[in-house]
PDB file of C-alpha atoms (C1' of nucleotides) in Angstrom:
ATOM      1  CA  UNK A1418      10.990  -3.405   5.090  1.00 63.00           C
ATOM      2  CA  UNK A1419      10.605  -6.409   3.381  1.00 94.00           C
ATOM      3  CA  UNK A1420       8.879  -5.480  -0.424  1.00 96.00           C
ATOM      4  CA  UNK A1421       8.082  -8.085  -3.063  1.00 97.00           C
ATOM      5  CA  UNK A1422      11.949  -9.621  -3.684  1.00 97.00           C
ATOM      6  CA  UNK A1423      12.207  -9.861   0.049  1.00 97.00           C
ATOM      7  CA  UNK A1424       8.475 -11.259   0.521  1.00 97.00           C
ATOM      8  CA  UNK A1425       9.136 -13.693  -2.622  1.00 98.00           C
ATOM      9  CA  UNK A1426      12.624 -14.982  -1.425  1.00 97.00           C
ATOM     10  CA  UNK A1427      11.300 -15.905   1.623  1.00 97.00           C
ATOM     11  CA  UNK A1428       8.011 -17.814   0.247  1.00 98.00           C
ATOM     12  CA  UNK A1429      10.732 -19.919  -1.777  1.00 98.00           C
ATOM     13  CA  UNK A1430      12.883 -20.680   1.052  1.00 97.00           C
ATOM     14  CA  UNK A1431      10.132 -21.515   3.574  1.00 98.00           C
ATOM     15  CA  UNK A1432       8.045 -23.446   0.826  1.00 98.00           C
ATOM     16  CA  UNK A1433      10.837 -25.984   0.729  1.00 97.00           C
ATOM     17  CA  UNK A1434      10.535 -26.521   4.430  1.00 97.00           C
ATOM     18  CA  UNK A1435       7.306 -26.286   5.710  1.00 98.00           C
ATOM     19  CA  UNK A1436       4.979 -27.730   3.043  1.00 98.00           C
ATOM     20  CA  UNK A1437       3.797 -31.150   4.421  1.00 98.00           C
ATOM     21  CA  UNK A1438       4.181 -30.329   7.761  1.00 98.00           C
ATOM     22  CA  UNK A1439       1.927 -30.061  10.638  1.00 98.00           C
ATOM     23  CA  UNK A1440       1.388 -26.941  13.042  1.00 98.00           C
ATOM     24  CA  UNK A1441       1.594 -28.466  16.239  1.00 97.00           C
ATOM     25  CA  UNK A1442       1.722 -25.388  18.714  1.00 97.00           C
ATOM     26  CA  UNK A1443       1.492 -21.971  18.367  1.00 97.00           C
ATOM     27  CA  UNK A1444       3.325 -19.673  20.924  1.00 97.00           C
ATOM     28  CA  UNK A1445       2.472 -15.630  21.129  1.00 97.00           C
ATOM     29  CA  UNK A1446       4.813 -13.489  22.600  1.00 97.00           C
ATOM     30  CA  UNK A1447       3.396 -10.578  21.409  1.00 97.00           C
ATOM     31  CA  UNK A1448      -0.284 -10.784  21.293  1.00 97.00           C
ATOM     32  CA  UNK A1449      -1.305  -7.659  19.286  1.00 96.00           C
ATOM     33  CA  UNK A1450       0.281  -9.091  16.441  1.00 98.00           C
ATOM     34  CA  UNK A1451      -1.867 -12.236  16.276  1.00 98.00           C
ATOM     35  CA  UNK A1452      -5.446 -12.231  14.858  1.00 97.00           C
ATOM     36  CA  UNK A1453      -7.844 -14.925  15.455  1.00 97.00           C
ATOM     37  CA  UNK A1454      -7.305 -17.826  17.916  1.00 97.00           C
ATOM     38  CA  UNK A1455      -4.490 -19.451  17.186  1.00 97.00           C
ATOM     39  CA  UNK A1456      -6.202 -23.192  18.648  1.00 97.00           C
ATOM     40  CA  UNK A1457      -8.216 -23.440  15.270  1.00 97.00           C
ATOM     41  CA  UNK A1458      -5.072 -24.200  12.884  1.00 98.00           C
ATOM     42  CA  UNK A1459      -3.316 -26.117  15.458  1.00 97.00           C
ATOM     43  CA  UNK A1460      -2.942 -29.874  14.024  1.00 97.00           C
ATOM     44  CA  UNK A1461      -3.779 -28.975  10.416  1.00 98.00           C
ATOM     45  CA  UNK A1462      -1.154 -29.586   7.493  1.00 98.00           C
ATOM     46  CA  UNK A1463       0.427 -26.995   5.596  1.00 98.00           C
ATOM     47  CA  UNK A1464      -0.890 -27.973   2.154  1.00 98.00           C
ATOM     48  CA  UNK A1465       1.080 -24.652   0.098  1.00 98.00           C
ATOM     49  CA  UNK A1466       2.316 -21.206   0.569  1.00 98.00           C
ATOM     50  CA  UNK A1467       1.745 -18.230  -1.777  1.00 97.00           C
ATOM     51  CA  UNK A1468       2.446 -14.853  -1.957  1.00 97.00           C
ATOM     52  CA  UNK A1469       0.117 -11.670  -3.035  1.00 97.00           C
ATOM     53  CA  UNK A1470       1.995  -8.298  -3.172  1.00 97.00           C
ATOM     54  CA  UNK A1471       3.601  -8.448   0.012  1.00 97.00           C
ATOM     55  CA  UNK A1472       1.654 -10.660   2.203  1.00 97.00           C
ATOM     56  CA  UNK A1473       2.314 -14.232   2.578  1.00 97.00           C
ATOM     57  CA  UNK A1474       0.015 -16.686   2.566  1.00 97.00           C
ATOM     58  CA  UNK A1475      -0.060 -20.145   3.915  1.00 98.00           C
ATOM     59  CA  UNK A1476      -2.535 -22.630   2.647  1.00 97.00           C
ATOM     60  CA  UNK A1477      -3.854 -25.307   5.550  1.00 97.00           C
ATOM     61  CA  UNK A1478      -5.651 -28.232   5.490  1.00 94.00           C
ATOM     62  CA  UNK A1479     -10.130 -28.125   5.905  1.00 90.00           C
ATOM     63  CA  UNK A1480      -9.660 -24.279   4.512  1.00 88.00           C
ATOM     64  CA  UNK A1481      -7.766 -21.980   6.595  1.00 96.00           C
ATOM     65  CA  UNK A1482      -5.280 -19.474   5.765  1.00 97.00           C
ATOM     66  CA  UNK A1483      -2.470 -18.176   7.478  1.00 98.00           C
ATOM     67  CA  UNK A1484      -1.666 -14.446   6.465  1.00 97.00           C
ATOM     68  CA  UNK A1485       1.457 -13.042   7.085  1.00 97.00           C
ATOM     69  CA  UNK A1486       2.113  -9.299   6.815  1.00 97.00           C
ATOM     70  CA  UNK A1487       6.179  -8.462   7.723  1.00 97.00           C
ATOM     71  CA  UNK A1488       6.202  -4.681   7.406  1.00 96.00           C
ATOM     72  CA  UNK A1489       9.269  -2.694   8.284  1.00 95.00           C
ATOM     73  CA  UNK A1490      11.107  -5.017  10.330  1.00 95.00           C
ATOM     74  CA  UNK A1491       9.331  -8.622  10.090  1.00 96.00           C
ATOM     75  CA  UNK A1492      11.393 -11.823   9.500  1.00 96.00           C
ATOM     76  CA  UNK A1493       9.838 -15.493   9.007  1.00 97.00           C
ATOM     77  CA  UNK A1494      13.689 -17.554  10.329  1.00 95.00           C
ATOM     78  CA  UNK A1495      12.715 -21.226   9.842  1.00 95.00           C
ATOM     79  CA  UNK A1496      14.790 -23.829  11.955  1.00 93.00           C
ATOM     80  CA  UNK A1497      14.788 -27.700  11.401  1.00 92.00           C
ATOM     81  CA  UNK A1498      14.549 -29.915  14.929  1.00 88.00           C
ATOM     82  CA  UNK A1499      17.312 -30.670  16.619  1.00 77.00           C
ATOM     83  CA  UNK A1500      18.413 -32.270  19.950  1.00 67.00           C
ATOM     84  CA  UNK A1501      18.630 -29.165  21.903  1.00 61.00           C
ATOM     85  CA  UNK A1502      15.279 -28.011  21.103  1.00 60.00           C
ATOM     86  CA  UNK A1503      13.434 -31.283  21.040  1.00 55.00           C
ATOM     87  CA  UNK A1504      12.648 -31.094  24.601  1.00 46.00           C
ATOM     88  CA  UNK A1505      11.372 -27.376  25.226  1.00 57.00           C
ATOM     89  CA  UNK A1506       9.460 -25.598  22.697  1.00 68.00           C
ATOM     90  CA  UNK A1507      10.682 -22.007  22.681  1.00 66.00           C
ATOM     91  CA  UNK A1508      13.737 -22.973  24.531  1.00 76.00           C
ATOM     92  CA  UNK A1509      16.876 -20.302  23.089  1.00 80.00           C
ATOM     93  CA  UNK A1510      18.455 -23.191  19.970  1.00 82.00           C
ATOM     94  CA  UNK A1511      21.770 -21.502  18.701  1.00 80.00           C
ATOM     95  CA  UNK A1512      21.080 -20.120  14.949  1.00 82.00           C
ATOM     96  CA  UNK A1513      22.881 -19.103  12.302  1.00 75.00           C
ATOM     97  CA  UNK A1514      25.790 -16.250  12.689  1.00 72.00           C
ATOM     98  CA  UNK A1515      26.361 -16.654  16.428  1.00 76.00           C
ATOM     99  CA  UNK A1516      22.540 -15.879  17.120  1.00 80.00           C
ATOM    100  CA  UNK A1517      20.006 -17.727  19.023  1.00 87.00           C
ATOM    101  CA  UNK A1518      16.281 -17.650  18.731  1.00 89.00           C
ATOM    102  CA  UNK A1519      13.766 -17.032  20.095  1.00 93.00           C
ATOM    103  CA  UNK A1520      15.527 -13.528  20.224  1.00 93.00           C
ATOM    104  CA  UNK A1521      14.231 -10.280  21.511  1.00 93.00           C
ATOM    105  CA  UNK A1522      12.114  -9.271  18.480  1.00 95.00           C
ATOM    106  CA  UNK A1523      10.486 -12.866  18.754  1.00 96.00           C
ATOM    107  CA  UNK A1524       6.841 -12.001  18.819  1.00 97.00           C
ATOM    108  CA  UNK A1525       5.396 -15.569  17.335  1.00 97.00           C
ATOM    109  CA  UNK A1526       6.776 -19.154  17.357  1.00 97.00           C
ATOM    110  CA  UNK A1527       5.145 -21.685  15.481  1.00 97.00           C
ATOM    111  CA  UNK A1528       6.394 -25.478  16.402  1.00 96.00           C
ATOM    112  CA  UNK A1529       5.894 -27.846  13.539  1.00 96.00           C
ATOM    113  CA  UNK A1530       6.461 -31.126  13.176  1.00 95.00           C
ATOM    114  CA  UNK A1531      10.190 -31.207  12.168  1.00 95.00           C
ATOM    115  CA  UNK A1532      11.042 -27.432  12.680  1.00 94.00           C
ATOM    116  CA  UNK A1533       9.741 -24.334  13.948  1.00 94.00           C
ATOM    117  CA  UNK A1534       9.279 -20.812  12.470  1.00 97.00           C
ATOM    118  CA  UNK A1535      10.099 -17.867  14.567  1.00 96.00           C
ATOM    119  CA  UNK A1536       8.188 -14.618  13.763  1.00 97.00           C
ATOM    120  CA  UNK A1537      10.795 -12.056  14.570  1.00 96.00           C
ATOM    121  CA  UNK A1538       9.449  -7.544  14.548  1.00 96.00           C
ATOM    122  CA  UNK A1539      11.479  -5.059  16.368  1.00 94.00           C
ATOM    123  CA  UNK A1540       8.977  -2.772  15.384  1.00 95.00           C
ATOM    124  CA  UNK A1541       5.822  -4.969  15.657  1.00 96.00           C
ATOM    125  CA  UNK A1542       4.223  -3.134  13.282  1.00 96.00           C
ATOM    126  CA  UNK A1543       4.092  -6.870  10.973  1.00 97.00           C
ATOM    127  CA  UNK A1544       0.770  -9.334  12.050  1.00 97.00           C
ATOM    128  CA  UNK A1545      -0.278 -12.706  11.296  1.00 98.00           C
ATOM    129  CA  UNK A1546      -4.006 -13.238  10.714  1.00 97.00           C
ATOM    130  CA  UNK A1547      -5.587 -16.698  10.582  1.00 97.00           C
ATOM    131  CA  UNK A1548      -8.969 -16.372   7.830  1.00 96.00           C
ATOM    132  CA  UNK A1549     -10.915 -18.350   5.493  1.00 95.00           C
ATOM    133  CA  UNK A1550     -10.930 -16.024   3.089  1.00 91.00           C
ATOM    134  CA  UNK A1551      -8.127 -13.530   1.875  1.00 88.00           C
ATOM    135  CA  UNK A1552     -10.103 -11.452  -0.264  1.00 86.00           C
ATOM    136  CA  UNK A1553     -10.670  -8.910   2.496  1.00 87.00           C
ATOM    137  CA  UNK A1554      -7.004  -8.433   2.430  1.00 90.00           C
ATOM    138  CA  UNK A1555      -6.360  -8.609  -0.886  1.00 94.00           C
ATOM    139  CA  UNK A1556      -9.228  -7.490  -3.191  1.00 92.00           C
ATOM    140  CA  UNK A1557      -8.091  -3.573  -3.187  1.00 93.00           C
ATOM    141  CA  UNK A1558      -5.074  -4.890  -4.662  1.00 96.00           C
ATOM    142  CA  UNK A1559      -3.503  -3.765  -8.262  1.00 96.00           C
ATOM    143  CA  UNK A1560      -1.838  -6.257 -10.365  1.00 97.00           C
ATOM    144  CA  UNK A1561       1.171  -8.513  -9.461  1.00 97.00           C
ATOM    145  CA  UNK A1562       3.901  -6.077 -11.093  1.00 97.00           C
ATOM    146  CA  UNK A1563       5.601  -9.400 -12.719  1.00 98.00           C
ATOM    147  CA  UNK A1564       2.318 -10.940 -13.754  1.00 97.00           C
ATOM    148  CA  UNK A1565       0.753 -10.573 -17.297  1.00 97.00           C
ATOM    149  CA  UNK A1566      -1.713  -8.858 -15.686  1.00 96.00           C
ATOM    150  CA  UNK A1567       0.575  -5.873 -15.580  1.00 97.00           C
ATOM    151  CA  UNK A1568       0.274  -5.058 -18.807  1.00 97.00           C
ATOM    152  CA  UNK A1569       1.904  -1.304 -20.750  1.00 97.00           C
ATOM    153  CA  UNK A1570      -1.751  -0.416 -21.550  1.00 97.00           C
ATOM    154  CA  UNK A1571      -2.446  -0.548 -17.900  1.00 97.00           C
ATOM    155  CA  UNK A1572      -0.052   0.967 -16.747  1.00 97.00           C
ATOM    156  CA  UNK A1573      -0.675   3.925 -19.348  1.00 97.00           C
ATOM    157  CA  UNK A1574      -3.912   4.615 -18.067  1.00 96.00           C
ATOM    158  CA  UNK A1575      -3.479   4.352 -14.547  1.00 96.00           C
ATOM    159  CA  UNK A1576      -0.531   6.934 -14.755  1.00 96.00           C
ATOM    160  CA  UNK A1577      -2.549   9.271 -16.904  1.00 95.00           C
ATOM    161  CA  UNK A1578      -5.068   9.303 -13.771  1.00 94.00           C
ATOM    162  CA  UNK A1579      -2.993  10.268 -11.629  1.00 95.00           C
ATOM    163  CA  UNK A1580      -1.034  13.639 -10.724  1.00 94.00           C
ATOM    164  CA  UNK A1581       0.701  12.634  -7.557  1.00 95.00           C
ATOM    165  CA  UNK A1582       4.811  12.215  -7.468  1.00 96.00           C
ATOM    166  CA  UNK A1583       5.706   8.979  -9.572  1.00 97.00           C
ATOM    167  CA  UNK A1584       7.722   8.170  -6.625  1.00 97.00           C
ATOM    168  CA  UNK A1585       4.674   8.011  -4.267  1.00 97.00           C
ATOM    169  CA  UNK A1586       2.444   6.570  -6.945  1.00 97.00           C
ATOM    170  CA  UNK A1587       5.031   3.824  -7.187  1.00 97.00           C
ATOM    171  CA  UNK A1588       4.457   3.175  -3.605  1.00 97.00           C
ATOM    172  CA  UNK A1589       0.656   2.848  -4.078  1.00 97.00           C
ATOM    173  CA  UNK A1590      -0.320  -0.805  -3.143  1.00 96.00           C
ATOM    174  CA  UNK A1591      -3.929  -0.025  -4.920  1.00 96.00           C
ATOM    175  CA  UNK A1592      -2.211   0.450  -8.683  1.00 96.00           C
ATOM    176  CA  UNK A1593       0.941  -2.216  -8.158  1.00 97.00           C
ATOM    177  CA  UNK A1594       1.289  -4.390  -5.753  1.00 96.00           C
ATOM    178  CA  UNK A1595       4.223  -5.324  -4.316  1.00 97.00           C
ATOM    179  CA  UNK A1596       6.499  -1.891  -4.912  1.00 97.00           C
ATOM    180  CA  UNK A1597       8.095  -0.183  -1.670  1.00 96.00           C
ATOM    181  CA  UNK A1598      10.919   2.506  -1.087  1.00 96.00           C
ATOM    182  CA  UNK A1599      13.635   0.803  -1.785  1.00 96.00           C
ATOM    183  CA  UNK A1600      12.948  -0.588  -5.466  1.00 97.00           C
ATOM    184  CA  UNK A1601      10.537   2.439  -6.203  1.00 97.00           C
ATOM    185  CA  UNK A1602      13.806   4.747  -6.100  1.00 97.00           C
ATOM    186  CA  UNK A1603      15.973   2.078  -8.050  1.00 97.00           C
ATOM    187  CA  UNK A1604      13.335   2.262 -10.842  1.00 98.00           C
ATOM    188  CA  UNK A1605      12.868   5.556 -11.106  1.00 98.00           C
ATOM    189  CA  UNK A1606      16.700   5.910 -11.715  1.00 98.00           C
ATOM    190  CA  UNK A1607      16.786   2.652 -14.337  1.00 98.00           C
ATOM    191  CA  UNK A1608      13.760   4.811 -15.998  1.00 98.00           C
ATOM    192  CA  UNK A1609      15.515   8.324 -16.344  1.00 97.00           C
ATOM    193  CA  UNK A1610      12.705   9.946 -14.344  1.00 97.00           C
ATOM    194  CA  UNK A1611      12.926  12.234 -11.822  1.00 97.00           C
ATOM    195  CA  UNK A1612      10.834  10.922  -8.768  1.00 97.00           C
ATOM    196  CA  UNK A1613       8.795  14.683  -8.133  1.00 96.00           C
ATOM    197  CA  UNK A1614       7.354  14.057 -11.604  1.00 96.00           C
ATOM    198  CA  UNK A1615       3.562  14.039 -11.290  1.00 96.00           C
ATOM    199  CA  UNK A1616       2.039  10.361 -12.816  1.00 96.00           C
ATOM    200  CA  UNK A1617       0.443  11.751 -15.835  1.00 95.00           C
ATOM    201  CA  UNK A1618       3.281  13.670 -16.828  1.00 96.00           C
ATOM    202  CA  UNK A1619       5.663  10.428 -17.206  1.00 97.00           C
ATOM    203  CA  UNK A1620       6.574  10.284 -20.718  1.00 96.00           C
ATOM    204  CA  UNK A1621       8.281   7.220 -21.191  1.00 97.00           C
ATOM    205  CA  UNK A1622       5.539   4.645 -19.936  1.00 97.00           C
ATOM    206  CA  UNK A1623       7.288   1.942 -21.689  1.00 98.00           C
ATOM    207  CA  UNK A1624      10.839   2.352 -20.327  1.00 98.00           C
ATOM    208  CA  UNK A1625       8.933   2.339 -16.739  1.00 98.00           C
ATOM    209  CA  UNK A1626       7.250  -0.823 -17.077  1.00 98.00           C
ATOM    210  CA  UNK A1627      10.387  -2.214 -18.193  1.00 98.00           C
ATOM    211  CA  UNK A1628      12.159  -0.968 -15.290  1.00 98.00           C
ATOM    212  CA  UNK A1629       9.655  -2.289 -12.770  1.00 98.00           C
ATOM    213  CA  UNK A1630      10.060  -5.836 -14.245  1.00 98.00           C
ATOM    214  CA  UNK A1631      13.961  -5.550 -14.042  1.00 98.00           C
ATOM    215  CA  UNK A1632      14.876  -4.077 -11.123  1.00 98.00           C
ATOM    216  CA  UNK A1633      12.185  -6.264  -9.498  1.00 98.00           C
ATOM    217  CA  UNK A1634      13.582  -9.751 -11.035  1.00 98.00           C
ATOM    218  CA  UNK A1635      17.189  -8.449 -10.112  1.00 98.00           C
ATOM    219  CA  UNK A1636      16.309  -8.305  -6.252  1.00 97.00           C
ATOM    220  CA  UNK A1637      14.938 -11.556  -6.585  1.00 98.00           C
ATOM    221  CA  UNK A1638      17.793 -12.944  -8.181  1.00 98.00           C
ATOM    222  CA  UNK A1639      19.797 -11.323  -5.482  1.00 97.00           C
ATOM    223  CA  UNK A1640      17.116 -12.428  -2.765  1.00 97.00           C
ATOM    224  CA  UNK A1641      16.441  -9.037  -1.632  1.00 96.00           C
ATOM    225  CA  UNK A1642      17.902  -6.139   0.135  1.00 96.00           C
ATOM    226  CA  UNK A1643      18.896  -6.614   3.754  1.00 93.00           C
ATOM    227  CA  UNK A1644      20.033  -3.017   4.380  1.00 81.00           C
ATOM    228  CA  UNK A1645      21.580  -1.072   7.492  1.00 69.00           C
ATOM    229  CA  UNK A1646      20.324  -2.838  10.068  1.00 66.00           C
ATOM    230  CA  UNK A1647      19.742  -6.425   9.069  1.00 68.00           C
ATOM    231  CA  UNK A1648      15.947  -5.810   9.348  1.00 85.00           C
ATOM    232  CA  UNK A1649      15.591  -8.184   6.553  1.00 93.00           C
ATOM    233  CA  UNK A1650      17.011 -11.944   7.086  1.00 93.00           C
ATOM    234  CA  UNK A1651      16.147 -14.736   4.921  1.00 94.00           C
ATOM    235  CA  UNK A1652      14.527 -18.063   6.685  1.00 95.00           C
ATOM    236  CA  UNK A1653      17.996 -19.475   7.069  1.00 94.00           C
ATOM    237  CA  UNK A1654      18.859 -16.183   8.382  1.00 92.00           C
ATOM    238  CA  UNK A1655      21.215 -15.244   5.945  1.00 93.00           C
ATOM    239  CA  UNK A1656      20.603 -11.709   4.422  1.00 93.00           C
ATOM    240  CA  UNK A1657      19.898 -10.831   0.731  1.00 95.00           C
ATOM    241  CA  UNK A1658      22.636  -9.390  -1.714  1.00 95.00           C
ATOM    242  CA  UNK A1659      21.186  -7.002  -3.693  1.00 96.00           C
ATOM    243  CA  UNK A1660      22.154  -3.819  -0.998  1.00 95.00           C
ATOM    244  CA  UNK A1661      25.495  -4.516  -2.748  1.00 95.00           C
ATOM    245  CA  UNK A1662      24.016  -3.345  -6.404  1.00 96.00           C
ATOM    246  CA  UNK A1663      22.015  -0.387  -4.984  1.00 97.00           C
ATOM    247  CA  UNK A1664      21.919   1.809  -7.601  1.00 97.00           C
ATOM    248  CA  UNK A1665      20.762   5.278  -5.707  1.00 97.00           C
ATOM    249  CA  UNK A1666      18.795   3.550  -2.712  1.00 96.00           C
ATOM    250  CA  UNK A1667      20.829   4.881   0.511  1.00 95.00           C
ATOM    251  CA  UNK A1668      23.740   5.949  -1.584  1.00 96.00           C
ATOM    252  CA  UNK A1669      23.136   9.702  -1.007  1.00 96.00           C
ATOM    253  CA  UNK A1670      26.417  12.255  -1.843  1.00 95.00           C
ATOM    254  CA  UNK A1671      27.777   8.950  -3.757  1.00 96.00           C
ATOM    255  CA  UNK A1672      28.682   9.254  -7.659  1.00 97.00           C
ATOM    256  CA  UNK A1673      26.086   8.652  -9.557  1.00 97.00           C
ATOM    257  CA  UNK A1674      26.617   5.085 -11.555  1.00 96.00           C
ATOM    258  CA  UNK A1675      26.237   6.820 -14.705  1.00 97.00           C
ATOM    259  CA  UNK A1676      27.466  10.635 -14.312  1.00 96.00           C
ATOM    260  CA  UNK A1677      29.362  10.864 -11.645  1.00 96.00           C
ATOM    261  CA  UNK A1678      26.652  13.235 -10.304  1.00 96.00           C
ATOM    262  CA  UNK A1679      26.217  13.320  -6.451  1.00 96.00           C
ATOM    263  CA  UNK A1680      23.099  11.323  -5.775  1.00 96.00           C
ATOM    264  CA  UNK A1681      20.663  13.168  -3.977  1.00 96.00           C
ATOM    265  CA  UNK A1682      17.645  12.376  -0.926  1.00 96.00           C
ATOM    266  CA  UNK A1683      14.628  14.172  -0.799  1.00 96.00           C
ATOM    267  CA  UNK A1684      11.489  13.834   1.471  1.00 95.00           C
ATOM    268  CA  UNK A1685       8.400  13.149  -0.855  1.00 95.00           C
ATOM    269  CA  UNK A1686       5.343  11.997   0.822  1.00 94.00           C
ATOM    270  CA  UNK A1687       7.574  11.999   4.188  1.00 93.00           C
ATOM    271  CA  UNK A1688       9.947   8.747   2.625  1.00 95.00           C
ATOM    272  CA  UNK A1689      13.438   9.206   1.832  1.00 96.00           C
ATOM    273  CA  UNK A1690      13.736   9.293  -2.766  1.00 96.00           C
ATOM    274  CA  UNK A1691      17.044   8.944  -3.726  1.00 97.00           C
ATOM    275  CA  UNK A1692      17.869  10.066  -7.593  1.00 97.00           C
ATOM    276  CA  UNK A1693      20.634  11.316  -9.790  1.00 97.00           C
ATOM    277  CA  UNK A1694      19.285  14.754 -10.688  1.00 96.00           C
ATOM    278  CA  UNK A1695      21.350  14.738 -13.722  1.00 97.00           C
ATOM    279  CA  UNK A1696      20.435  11.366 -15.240  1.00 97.00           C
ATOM    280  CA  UNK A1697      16.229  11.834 -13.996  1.00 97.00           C
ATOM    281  CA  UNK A1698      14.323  14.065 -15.318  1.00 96.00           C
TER     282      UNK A1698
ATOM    283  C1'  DA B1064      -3.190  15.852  -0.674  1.00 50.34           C
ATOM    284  C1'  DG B1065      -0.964  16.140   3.583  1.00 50.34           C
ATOM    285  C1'  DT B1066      -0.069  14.532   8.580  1.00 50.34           C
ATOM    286  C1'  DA B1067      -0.203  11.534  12.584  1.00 50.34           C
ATOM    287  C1'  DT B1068       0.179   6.901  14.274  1.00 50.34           C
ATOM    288  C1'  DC B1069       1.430   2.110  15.412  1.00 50.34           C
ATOM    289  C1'  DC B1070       6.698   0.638  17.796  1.00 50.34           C
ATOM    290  C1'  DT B1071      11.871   0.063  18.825  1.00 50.34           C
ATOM    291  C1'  DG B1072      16.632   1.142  18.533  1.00 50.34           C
ATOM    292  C1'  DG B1073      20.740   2.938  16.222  1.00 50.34           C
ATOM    293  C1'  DA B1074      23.078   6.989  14.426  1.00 50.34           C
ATOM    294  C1'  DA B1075      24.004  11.923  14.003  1.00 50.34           C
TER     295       DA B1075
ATOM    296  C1'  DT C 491      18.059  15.194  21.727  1.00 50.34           C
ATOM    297  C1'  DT C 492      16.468  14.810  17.251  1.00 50.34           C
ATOM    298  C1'  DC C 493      16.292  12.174  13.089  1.00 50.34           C
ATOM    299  C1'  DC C 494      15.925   8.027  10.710  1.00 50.34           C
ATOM    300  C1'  DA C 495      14.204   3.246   9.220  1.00 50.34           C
ATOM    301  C1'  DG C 496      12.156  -2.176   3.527  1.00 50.34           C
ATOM    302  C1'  DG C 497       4.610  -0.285   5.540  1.00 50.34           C
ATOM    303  C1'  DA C 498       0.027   0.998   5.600  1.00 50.34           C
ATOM    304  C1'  DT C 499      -4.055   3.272   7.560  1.00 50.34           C
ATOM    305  C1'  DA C 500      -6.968   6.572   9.736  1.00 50.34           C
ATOM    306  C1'  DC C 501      -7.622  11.170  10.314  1.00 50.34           C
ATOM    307  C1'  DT C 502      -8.191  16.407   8.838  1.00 50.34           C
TER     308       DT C 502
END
DNA sequence: AGTATCCTGGAA
DNA sequence: TTCCAGGATACT
């Protein structure tokens, strides 16, 4: 699920907990979702964590990284030491909102020195991959969306390339990083354009890139969506607000926000678009 | 450009 | 029982 708010919100949170500290142990529950041996990073220091569309990645000490990739359903829950889990690494410790972790979905746990980080995927379709180098993962990447990289005159010619569905193009890791289906449907209504439009027929680039940079800095005010299900959770395991300011996303045969219209979901590209068909054209 | 696939569980 | 879900890739 997570996209770039989600992915962002929880680099800040964990960044304030884990920098400094050292990976002691690393537990896999679930071993497809682990790449590399997990004894080479043990008793290095996290020196930083970053975050490139919507991978995480942690910096170590002598050069290692620590990619994270959450997915659909991926969480990173962060928990300081306590008494009760002092003793037994991986022992159940009682967790925010009545829960206790490790959980079912717990594929990963990674004991540090003054907390641990549990690696939670219902749908293990989310890895972590230990590398020297991220490039491989990253070079086919287009620009951070809220970089100055991402400029209009990019964004001009890249949609002029292009005759797929804006809404899919949206969706397109190569052009902009970081987009997914929630916020590409909440743009796409902020912009006035109906999501079946093909790229190159988008008139009103500017309004677009606009929209991307709002409705992206609004979910990260908000700290992302944690929809339905909950398959979002911050590190303290508290979920993100902005599900209550959806403007279309998942608010099919609702009034439209600024006609009254009766929002609509189609199927593009097999994802769910939601749009106002009054208000996008 | 489309479709199938990795997985699990809740809702219709 | 079928459909649906914040992602991305490997195929035809």
């Amino acid at each position: 699920m997570p996209e770039l708010p989600e992915v962002e919100t929880t680099k800040r949170q964990l960044e304030k907990k884990i920098v400094g500290q050292k990976i002691e142990k690393i537990k896999i529950l679930s071993a497809k979702q682990f790449i590399g041996n997990p004894k080479t990073i043990e008793n290095l220091v996290i020196k930083g964590i970053s975050r490139r569309a919507k991978i995480i990645i942690i910096q170590l000490t002598k050069g290692p990284m620590l990619l994270i990739h959450l997915k659909m359903t991926g969480q990173l829950v962060y928990a300081d030491k306590t008494k009760n889990d002092k003793a037994v690494f991986g022992h159940p410790i009682p967790f925010a909102g009545g829960k206790t972790l490790p959980g079912k979905a717990t594929g990963i746990i990674i004991r540090l020195s003054r907390g641990q980080i549990f690696f939670n995927d219902l749908r293990k379709f989310g890895w972590m991959k230990i590398t020297q180098n991220s490039d491989q993962e990253t070079k086919h990447l287009g620009p951070e969306p809220l970089s100055k990289q991402f400029t209009l005159t990019y964004l001009k010619e890249i949609l002029s390339k292009s005759k797929r569905p804006i809404k899919a193009f949206l969706l397109d890791q190569n052009k902009i990083a970081g987009i997914g289906n929630i916020y590409a449907s909440e743009i796409l209504f902020l912009s006035g354009i109906d999501p079946r439009t093909p790229a190159n027929k988008v008139k009103d680039a500017k309004k677009l890139h606009q929209s991307i940079k709002k409705i992206l800095l609004k979910a990260i005010k908000y700290q992302g969506s944690s929809a339905a299900d909950e398959a979002y959770i911050k590190p303290d395991g508290t979920p993100g607000k902005y599900q209550n300011h959806f403007l279309v996303y998942q608010q099919e045969g609702q009034p439209c926000k600024k006609c009254k219209t009766k929002i609509k979901r189609i199927k593009i590209n097999q994802r769910s678009s939601y749009f106002c068909s009054r208000c996008q054209k």
